[in-house]
Backbone as numpy.savetxt, mean C-alpha at the origin, in Angstrom:
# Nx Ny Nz CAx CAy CAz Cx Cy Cz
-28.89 -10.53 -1.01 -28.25 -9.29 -0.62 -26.83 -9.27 -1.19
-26.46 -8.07 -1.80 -25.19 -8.05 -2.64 -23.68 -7.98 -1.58
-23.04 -8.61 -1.55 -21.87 -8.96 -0.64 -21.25 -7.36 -1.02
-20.57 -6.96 0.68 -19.96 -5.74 0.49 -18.55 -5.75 0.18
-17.94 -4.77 -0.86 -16.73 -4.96 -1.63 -16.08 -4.56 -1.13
-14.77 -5.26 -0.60 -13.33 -4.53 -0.02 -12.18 -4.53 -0.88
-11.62 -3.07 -0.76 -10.58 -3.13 -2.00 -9.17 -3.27 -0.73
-8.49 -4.15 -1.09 -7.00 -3.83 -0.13 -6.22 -3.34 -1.03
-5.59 -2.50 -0.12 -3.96 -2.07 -1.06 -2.94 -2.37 -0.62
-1.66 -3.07 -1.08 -0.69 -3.27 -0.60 0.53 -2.60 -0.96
1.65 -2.52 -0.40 2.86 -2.00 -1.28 4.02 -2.22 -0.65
4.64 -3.37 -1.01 5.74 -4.27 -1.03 6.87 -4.43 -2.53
8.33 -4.13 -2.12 8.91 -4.74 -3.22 9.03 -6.69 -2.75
8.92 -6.99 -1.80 8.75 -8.83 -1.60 7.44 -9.04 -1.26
6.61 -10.29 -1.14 5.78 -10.44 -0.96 6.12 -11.48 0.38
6.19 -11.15 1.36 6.71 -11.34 2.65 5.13 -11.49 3.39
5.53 -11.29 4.87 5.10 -11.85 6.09 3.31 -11.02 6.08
3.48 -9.58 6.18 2.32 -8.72 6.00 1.59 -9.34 4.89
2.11 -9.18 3.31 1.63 -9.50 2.20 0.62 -11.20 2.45
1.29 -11.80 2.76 0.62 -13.04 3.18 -0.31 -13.41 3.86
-0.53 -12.34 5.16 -1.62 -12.16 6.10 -3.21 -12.28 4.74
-2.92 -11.31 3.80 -4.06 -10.56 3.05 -3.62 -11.50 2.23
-3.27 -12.60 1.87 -3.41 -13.80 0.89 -4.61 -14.78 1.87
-4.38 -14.51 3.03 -4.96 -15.37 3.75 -6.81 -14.82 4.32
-6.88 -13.95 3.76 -8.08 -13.17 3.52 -9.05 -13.31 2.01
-8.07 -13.79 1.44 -8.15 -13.66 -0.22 -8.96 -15.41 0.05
-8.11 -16.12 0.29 -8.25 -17.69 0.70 -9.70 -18.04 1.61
-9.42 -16.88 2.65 -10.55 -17.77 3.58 -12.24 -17.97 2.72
-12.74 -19.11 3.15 -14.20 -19.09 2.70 -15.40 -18.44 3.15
-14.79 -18.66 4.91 -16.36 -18.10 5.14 -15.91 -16.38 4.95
-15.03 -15.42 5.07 -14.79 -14.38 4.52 -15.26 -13.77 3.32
-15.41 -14.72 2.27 -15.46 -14.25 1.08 -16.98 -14.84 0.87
-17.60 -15.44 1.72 -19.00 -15.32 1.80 -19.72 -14.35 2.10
-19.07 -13.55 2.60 -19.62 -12.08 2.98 -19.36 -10.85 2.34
-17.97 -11.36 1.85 -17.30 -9.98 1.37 -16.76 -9.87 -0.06
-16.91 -9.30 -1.05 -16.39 -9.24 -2.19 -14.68 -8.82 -2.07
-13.95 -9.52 -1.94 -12.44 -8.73 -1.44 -11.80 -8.74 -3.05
-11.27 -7.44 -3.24 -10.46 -7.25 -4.37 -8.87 -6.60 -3.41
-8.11 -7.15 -4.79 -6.62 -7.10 -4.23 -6.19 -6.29 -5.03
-5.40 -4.94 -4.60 -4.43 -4.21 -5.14 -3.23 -4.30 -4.77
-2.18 -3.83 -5.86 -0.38 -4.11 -5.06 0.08 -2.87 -6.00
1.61 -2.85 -5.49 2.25 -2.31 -6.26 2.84 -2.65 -7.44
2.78 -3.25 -8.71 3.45 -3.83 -9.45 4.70 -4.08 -9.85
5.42 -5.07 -8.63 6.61 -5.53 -8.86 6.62 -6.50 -9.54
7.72 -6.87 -10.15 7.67 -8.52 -11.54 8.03 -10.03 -10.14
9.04 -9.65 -8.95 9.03 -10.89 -8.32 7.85 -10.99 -7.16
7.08 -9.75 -6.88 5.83 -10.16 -5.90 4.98 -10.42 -6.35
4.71 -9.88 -7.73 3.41 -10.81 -8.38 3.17 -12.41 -8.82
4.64 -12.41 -9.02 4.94 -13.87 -9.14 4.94 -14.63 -8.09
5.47 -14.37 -7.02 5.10 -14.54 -5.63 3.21 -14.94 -5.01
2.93 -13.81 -5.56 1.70 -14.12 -5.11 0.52 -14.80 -5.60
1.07 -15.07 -7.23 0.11 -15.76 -8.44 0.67 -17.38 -7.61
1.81 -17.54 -7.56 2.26 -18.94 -7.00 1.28 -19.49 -5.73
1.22 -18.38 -5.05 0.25 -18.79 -3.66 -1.08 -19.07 -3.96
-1.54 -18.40 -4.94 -2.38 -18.51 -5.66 -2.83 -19.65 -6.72
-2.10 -20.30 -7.01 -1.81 -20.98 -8.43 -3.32 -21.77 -8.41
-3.66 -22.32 -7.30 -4.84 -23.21 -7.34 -6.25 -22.57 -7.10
-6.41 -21.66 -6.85 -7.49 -20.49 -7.14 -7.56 -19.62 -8.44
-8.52 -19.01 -8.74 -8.82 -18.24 -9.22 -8.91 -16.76 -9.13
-7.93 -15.89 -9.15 -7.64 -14.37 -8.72 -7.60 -13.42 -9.57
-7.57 -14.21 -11.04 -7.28 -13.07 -12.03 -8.76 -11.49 -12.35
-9.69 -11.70 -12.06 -10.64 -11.03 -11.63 -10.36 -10.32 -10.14
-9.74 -10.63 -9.34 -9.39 -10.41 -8.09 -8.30 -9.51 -7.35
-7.10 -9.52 -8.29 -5.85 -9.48 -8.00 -5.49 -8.20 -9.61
-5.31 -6.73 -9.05 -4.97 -5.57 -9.77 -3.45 -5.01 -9.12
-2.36 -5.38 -10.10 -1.22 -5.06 -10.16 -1.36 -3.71 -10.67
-0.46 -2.83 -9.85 -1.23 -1.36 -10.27 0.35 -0.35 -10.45
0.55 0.67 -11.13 1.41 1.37 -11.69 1.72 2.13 -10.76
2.63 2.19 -9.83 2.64 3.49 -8.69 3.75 3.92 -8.61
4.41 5.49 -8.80 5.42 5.96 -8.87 6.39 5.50 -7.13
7.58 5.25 -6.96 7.95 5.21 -5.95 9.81 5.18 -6.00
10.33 5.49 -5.07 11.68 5.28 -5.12 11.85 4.08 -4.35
11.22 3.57 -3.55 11.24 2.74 -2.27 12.61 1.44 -3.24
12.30 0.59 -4.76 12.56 -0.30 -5.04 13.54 0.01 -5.53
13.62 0.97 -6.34 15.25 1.84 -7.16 16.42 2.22 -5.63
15.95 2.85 -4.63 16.53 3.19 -3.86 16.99 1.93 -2.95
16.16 0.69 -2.79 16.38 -0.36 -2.12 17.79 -1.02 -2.78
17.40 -1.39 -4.12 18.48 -2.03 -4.69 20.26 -0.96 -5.21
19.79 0.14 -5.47 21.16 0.73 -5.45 21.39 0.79 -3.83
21.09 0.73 -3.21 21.89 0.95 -1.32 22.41 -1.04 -1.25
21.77 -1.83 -2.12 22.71 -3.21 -1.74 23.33 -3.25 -2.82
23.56 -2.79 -3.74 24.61 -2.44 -5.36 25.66 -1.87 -4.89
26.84 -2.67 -5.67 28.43 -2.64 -5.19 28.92 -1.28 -5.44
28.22 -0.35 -5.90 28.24 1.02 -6.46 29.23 1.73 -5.41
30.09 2.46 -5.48 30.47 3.51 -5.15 29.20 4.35 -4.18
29.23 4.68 -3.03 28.47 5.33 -2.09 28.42 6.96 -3.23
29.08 7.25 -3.66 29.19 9.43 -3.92 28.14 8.65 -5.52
28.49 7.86 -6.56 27.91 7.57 -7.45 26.08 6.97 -7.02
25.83 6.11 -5.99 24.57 5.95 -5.95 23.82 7.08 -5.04
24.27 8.08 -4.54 23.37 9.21 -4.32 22.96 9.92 -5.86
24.51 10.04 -6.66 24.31 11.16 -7.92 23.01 10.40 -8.92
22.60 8.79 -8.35 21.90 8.08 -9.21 20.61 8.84 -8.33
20.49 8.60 -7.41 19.10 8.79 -6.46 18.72 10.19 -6.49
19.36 11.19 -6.84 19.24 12.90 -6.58 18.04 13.22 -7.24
17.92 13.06 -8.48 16.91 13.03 -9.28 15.86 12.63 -9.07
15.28 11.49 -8.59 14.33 10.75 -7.92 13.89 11.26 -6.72
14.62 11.32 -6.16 14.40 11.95 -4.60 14.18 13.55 -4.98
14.75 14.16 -5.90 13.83 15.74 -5.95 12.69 15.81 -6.55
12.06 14.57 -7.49 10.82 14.01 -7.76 9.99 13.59 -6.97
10.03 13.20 -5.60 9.66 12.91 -4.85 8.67 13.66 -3.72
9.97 14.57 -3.48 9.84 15.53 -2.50 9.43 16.75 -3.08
9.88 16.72 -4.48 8.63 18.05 -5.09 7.09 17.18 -5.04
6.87 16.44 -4.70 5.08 16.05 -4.60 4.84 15.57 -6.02
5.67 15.26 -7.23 5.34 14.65 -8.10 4.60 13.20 -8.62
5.37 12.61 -7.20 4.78 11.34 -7.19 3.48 11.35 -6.57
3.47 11.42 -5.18 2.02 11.92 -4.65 1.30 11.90 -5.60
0.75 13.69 -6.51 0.51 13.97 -7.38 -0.47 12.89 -8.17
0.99 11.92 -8.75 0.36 11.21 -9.92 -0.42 9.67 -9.17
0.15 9.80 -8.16 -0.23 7.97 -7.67 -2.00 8.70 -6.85
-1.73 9.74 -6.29 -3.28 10.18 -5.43 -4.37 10.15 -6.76
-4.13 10.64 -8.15 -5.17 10.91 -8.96 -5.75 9.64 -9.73
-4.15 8.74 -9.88 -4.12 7.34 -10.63 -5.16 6.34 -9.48
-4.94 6.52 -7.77 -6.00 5.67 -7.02 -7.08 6.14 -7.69
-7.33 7.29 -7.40 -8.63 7.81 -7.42 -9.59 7.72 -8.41
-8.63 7.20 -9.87 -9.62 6.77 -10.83 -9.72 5.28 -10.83
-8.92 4.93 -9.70 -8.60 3.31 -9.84 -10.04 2.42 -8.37
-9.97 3.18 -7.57 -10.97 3.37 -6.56 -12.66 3.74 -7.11
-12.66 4.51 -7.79 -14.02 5.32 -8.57 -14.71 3.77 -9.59
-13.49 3.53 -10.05 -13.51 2.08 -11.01 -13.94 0.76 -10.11
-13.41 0.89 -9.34 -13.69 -0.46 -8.54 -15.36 -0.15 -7.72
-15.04 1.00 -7.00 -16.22 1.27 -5.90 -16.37 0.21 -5.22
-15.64 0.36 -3.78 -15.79 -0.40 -2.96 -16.04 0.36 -1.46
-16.96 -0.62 -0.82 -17.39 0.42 0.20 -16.61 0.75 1.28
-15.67 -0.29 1.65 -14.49 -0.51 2.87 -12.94 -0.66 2.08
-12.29 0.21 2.26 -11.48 -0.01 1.71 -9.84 -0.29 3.01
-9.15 -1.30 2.65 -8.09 -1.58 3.67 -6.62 -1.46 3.25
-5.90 -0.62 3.53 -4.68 -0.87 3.92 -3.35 -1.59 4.25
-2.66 -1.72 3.71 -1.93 -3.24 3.98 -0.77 -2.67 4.10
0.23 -1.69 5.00 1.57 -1.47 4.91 2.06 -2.22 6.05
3.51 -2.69 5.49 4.48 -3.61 6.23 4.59 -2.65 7.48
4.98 -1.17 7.05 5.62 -0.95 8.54 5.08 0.76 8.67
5.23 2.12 9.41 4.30 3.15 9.41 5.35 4.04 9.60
5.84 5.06 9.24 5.16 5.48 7.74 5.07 4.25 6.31
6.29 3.66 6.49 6.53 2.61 5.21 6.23 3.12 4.03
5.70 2.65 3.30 5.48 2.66 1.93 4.29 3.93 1.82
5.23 4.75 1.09 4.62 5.95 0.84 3.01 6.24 0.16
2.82 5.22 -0.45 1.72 5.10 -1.58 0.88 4.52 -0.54
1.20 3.88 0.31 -0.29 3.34 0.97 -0.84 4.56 1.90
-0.16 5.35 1.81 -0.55 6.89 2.63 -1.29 7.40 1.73
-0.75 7.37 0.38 -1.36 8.36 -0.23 -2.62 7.74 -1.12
-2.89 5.90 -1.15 -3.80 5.53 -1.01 -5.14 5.95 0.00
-4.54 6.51 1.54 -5.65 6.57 2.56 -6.32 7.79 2.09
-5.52 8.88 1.10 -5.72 10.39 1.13 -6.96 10.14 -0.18
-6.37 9.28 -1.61 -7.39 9.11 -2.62 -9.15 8.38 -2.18
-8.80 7.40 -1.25 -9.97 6.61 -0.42 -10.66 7.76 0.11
-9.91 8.91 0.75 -10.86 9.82 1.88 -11.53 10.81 0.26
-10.82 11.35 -0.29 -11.06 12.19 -1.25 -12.37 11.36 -2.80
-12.56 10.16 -2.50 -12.89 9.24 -3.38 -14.53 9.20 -2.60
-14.88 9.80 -1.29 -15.34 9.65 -0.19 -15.92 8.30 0.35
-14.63 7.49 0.52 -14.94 6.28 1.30 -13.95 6.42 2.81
-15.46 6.02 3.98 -15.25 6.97 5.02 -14.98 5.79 5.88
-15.31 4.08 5.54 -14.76 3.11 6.04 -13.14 2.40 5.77
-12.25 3.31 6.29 -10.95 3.15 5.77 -10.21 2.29 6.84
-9.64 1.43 6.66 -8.64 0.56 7.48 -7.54 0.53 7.07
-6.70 0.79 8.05 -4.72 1.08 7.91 -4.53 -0.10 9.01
-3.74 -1.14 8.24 -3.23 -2.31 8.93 -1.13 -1.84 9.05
-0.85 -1.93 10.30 0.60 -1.47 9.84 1.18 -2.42 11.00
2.27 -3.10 10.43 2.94 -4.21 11.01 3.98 -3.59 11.75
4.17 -3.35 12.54 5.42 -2.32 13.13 5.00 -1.58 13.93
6.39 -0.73 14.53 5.84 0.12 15.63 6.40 0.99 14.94
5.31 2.25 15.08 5.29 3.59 14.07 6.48 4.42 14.88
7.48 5.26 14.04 8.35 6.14 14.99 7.51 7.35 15.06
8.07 8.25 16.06 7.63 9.64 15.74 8.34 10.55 15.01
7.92 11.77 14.44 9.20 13.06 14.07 8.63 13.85 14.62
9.48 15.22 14.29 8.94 16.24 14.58 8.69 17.78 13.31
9.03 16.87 12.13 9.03 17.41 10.63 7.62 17.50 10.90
7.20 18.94 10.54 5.97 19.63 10.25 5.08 18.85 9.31
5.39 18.53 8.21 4.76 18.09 6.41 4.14 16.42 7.48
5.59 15.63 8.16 4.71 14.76 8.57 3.96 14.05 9.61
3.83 15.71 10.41 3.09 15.73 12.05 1.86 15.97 11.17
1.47 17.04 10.07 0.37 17.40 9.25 -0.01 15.97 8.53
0.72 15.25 7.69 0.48 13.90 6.94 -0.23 13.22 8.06
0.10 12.62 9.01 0.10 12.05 10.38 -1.48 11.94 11.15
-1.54 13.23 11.19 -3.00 13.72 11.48 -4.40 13.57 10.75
-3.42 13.71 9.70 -5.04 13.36 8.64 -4.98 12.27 8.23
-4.13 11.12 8.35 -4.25 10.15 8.25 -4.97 9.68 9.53
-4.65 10.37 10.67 -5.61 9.42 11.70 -7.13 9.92 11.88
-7.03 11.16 10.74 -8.28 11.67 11.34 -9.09 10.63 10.01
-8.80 10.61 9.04 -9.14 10.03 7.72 -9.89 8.13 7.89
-8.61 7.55 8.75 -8.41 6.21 8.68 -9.71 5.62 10.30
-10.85 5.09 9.82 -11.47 4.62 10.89 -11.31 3.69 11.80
-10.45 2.54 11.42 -9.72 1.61 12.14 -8.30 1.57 12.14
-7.26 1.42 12.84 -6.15 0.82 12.99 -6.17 -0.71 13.31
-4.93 -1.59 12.72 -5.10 -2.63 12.90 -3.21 -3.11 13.08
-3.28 -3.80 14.47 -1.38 -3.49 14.58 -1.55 -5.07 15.10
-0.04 -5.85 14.48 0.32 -6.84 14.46 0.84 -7.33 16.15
0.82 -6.08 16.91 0.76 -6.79 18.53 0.14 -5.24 19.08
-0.10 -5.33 20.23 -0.39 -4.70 21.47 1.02 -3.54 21.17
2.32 -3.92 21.47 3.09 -3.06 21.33 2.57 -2.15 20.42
2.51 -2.35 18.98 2.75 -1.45 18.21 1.61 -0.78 18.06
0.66 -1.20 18.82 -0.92 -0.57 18.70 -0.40 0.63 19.53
């Protein structure tokens, strides 16, 4: 009987505490006796390195898809700890952030899963964000998975989710819970 394929997605600029959980999925044996697990990330140059290291004594390169995803999360991370002038690292971010919020990124990262998902075909596909909303792309991972029509979707989110009351993401919000078949939270609290 053909083992059922799980694609995870992750999206981290470090390969930290969450990221490691799903190294430890990658690792286990009797897991991967059952399950075909393939690994997606965001393609950063120090988390892949990060995670090839954890890796070093396995075999992942079949396993492990560093993937192209538009985001500000890493540009915006490092100019806010850059000695920059506060009025100069907004005039850097303005641009990005009206790329953003015009749905450009969305856009290109929902169509780029979706041929990246279609390619893989996997029947369960999981979720891996550090914190909720967090990392924008693993949202818009859940939207390419539902639209890709894979209806076994798992959102793992390490944190306790805030609320708003912004319309775009009471609407985002909803269809992610209506979309996502399991939740999976790192305590009771944040469940």
């Amino acid at each position: 009987m053909p083992k059922i394929k799980v694609l995870i997605y992750s999206d981290c600029h470090i390969y930290g505490g969450s990221e490691r959980l799903m190294s430890f999925l990658l690792k286990n044996k009797t897991i991967n006796e059952e399950f075909d697990l393939i690994y997606a990330f965001r393609n950063h140059k120090e988390y892949k390195q990060d995670l090839f290291n954890d890796f070093k004594n396995l075999k992942i390169n079949n396993k492990a898809y560093p993937l192209f995803v538009l985001s500000n999360g890493t540009l915006f991370y490092k100019l806010n700890n850059s000695k920059l002038p506060l009025p100069v690292k907004n005039i850097i971010k303005l641009p990005f952030w009206i790329l953003q919020t015009a749905g450009v990124y969305f856009l290109f990262n929902f169509l780029y899963f979706v041929f990246f998902i279609k390619k893989i075909k996997p029947q369960i596909i999981h979720v891996n964000n550090g914190g909720y909303p967090g990392a924008r792309s693993c949202n818009h991972f859940v939207f390419a998975a539902r639209f890709s029509n894979i209806n076994s979707i798992i959102y793992q989110v390490n944190n306790i989710a805030f609320s708003t009351k912004n319309f775009f993401y009471i609407t985002r919000d909803k269809l992610i819970n209506k979309y996502v078949k399991y939740f999976i939270t790192a305590s009771a609290k944040a469940g």
